[in-house]
Tab-separated table of C-alpha atoms in Angstrom:
chain	number	residue	atom	x	y	z
A	918	MET	CA	-34.669	-18.281	-28.297
A	919	THR	CA	-35.941	-15.291	-27.537
A	920	THR	CA	-39.934	-14.022	-27.726
A	921	GLU	CA	-41.210	-11.879	-29.307
A	922	ALA	CA	-42.171	-10.604	-26.576
A	923	ASN	CA	-39.087	-10.637	-24.498
A	924	ALA	CA	-37.769	-8.591	-27.695
A	925	GLN	CA	-40.086	-5.800	-27.484
A	926	ALA	CA	-39.206	-5.606	-23.189
A	927	ILE	CA	-35.351	-5.428	-24.182
A	928	ASP	CA	-36.261	-2.513	-26.605
A	929	ALA	CA	-38.517	-0.726	-24.809
A	930	PRO	CA	-37.571	2.806	-23.419
A	931	THR	CA	-37.670	3.144	-19.726
A	932	GLU	CA	-38.929	5.858	-18.603
A	933	PRO	CA	-38.542	7.006	-15.094
A	934	THR	CA	-41.707	6.703	-12.533
A	935	ALA	CA	-43.253	9.641	-11.450
A	936	GLN	CA	-41.618	9.119	-8.324
A	937	GLN	CA	-38.291	8.461	-9.413
A	938	VAL	CA	-38.232	11.046	-10.985
A	939	VAL	CA	-39.209	13.389	-7.684
A	940	GLU	CA	-36.882	11.378	-6.023
A	941	SER	CA	-34.018	12.324	-8.427
A	942	PHE	CA	-34.989	16.074	-8.344
A	943	LEU	CA	-34.743	15.779	-4.077
A	944	SER	CA	-31.688	14.239	-4.380
A	945	ALA	CA	-30.223	16.809	-6.556
A	946	LEU	CA	-31.391	19.407	-4.005
A	947	GLU	CA	-29.776	17.601	-1.595
A	948	ARG	CA	-26.950	17.822	-3.535
A	949	LEU	CA	-26.968	21.538	-4.129
A	950	ASP	CA	-27.108	20.862	-7.226
A	951	MET	CA	-29.580	23.440	-8.789
A	952	SER	CA	-28.061	22.813	-12.087
A	953	ALA	CA	-29.639	19.248	-12.017
A	954	ALA	CA	-32.788	20.660	-10.312
A	955	LEU	CA	-33.916	22.694	-13.176
A	956	ASP	CA	-33.622	19.937	-15.601
A	957	LEU	CA	-36.079	17.474	-13.830
A	958	VAL	CA	-38.745	20.710	-14.153
A	959	SER	CA	-41.325	21.491	-16.785
A	960	GLY	CA	-40.681	24.964	-18.245
A	961	ASP	CA	-44.122	25.974	-16.449
A	962	VAL	CA	-43.484	24.651	-13.724
A	963	ARG	CA	-45.932	26.035	-10.491
A	964	TRP	CA	-44.101	26.095	-7.175
A	965	VAL	CA	-46.447	26.576	-4.079
A	966	ASN	CA	-45.517	26.798	-0.322
A	967	HIS	CA	-48.859	26.591	0.294
A	968	PRO	CA	-50.453	29.096	0.405
A	969	TRP	CA	-48.121	31.477	-1.205
A	970	VAL	CA	-47.505	30.410	-5.471
A	971	SER	CA	-43.890	30.916	-5.314
A	972	SER	CA	-43.445	30.739	-9.363
A	973	LYS	CA	-45.810	30.025	-11.986
A	974	ASN	CA	-42.768	28.913	-14.723
A	975	LYS	CA	-39.207	28.272	-14.676
A	976	ALA	CA	-37.966	31.436	-15.170
A	977	GLN	CA	-39.212	32.276	-11.300
A	978	PHE	CA	-38.499	28.665	-9.905
A	979	GLU	CA	-35.113	28.976	-11.015
A	980	LYS	CA	-34.801	32.574	-9.103
A	981	VAL	CA	-36.546	31.355	-6.042
A	982	LEU	CA	-34.525	28.514	-6.294
A	983	LYS	CA	-31.610	29.195	-5.814
A	984	GLY	CA	-32.164	32.589	-3.736
A	985	MET	CA	-33.238	29.880	-1.458
A	986	PHE	CA	-30.264	28.015	-1.598
A	987	ALA	CA	-27.977	30.467	-2.048
A	988	SER	CA	-26.802	29.787	1.646
A	989	ALA	CA	-27.500	26.495	1.804
A	990	GLU	CA	-24.473	24.179	3.412
A	991	VAL	CA	-26.770	21.173	4.269
A	992	PHE	CA	-30.331	19.851	2.742
A	993	GLU	CA	-31.460	16.757	3.496
A	994	VAL	CA	-35.272	15.244	3.133
A	995	ARG	CA	-35.565	12.270	5.522
A	996	TYR	CA	-39.078	10.336	3.740
A	997	ASN	CA	-41.544	9.160	6.425
A	998	ASP	CA	-43.863	8.379	3.285
A	999	ILE	CA	-43.027	8.727	-0.597
A	1000	HIS	CA	-45.618	7.104	-2.868
A	1001	GLU	CA	-46.818	7.630	-6.071
A	1002	ARG	CA	-50.593	8.335	-6.794
A	1003	ASP	CA	-52.954	8.221	-9.903
A	1004	ASN	CA	-51.837	9.999	-13.196
A	1005	GLY	CA	-48.468	11.235	-12.296
A	1006	VAL	CA	-49.179	12.302	-8.557
A	1007	VAL	CA	-46.585	11.880	-6.115
A	1008	TYR	CA	-46.926	12.711	-2.376
A	1009	THR	CA	-44.671	12.837	0.360
A	1010	ASP	CA	-44.948	12.900	4.015
A	1011	ARG	CA	-40.898	14.298	4.803
A	1012	ILE	CA	-39.156	16.180	7.454
A	1013	ASP	CA	-36.428	18.891	5.604
A	1014	ILE	CA	-33.848	19.591	6.851
A	1015	PHE	CA	-31.433	22.678	6.538
A	1016	GLU	CA	-28.519	24.504	7.040
A	1017	GLY	CA	-26.812	27.085	6.348
A	1018	GLY	CA	-26.436	31.104	6.639
A	1019	GLY	CA	-26.595	30.799	10.203
A	1020	LEU	CA	-30.230	28.829	10.137
A	1021	SER	CA	-30.252	24.888	11.183
A	1022	MET	CA	-34.008	23.998	10.718
A	1023	THR	CA	-36.149	20.652	10.437
A	1024	LEU	CA	-39.282	21.270	9.466
A	1025	PRO	CA	-42.130	18.510	9.224
A	1026	VAL	CA	-43.782	18.924	5.465
A	1027	GLN	CA	-46.865	17.230	3.461
A	1028	GLY	CA	-45.452	17.661	-0.569
A	1029	GLU	CA	-47.601	16.514	-3.486
A	1030	PHE	CA	-45.697	16.922	-6.939
A	1031	ARG	CA	-47.237	16.504	-10.170
A	1032	VAL	CA	-44.529	14.943	-12.629
A	1033	ARG	CA	-45.578	15.084	-16.609
A	1034	ASP	CA	-42.567	13.670	-19.582
A	1035	GLY	CA	-40.710	12.868	-16.920
A	1036	LYS	CA	-40.180	16.346	-15.260
A	1037	VAL	CA	-41.559	18.303	-12.133
A	1038	THR	CA	-44.852	20.973	-13.674
A	1039	GLU	CA	-46.402	21.475	-10.166
A	1040	TRP	CA	-44.384	20.906	-6.954
A	1041	VAL	CA	-47.133	21.620	-3.651
A	1042	ASP	CA	-45.272	22.426	0.130
A	1043	ARG	CA	-47.855	22.345	3.112
A	1044	PHE	CA	-46.336	22.791	6.642
A	1045	SER	CA	-46.692	25.197	9.953
A	1046	TRP	CA	-45.763	28.476	9.059
A	1047	VAL	CA	-45.437	28.787	13.085
A	1048	THR	CA	-43.040	25.261	13.013
A	1049	LEU	CA	-41.246	27.684	10.569
A	1050	THR	CA	-40.984	31.122	12.610
A	1051	LYS	CA	-39.865	29.264	15.531
A	1052	GLU	CA	-37.266	27.129	13.843
A	1053	ILE	CA	-35.985	30.609	11.635
A	1054	ALA	CA	-36.411	32.788	15.964
A	1055	LYS	CA	-34.098	30.143	17.140
A	1056	SER	CA	-31.389	30.587	14.762
A	1057	LEU	CA	-31.954	34.396	14.281
A	1058	PRO	CA	-27.922	34.735	17.049
A	1059	SER	CA	-26.824	32.696	14.738
A	1060	ILE	CA	-28.175	33.963	11.745
A	1061	VAL	CA	-27.343	37.328	12.470
A	1062	LYS	CA	-23.239	36.305	13.448
A	1063	ALA	CA	-23.048	34.532	9.894
A	1064	ARG	CA	-24.286	38.408	7.869
A	1065	LEU	CA	-21.681	40.361	10.477
A	1066	PRO	CA	-18.456	42.027	8.419
A	1067	GLY	CA	-15.843	39.714	9.425
A	1068	SER	CA	-17.787	36.438	9.788
């Protein structure tokens, strides 16, 4: 016999949590599926690679994202921590691994995502620009080689 409470629980729509939205978004990036990633962001999405604002709306976001991933062959996220805070805020402490276009980079990143109505509305990443520069410098010979004609 089904009680009224059980019937409501069965009929209730199951919206993903903010953390599930962020995990789905980053998973789409790992698959290099930009369309799926873009489906998970709002029209007014704001993206900050601290301290620079990378985009203030979905059109800018798409342009920067596609440019950043244009030569990507591998993107992997290794979580040290991911948890949802109050009001749709999701914190990530992760290692981003990127390979493509001669670049091979492993970058520790602390991120904060804001999610509203099942969409990422803000993505703020903080990382060491010194570490990023070192990672790019290590790959410089491979980056140059990948851009040479006939490579």
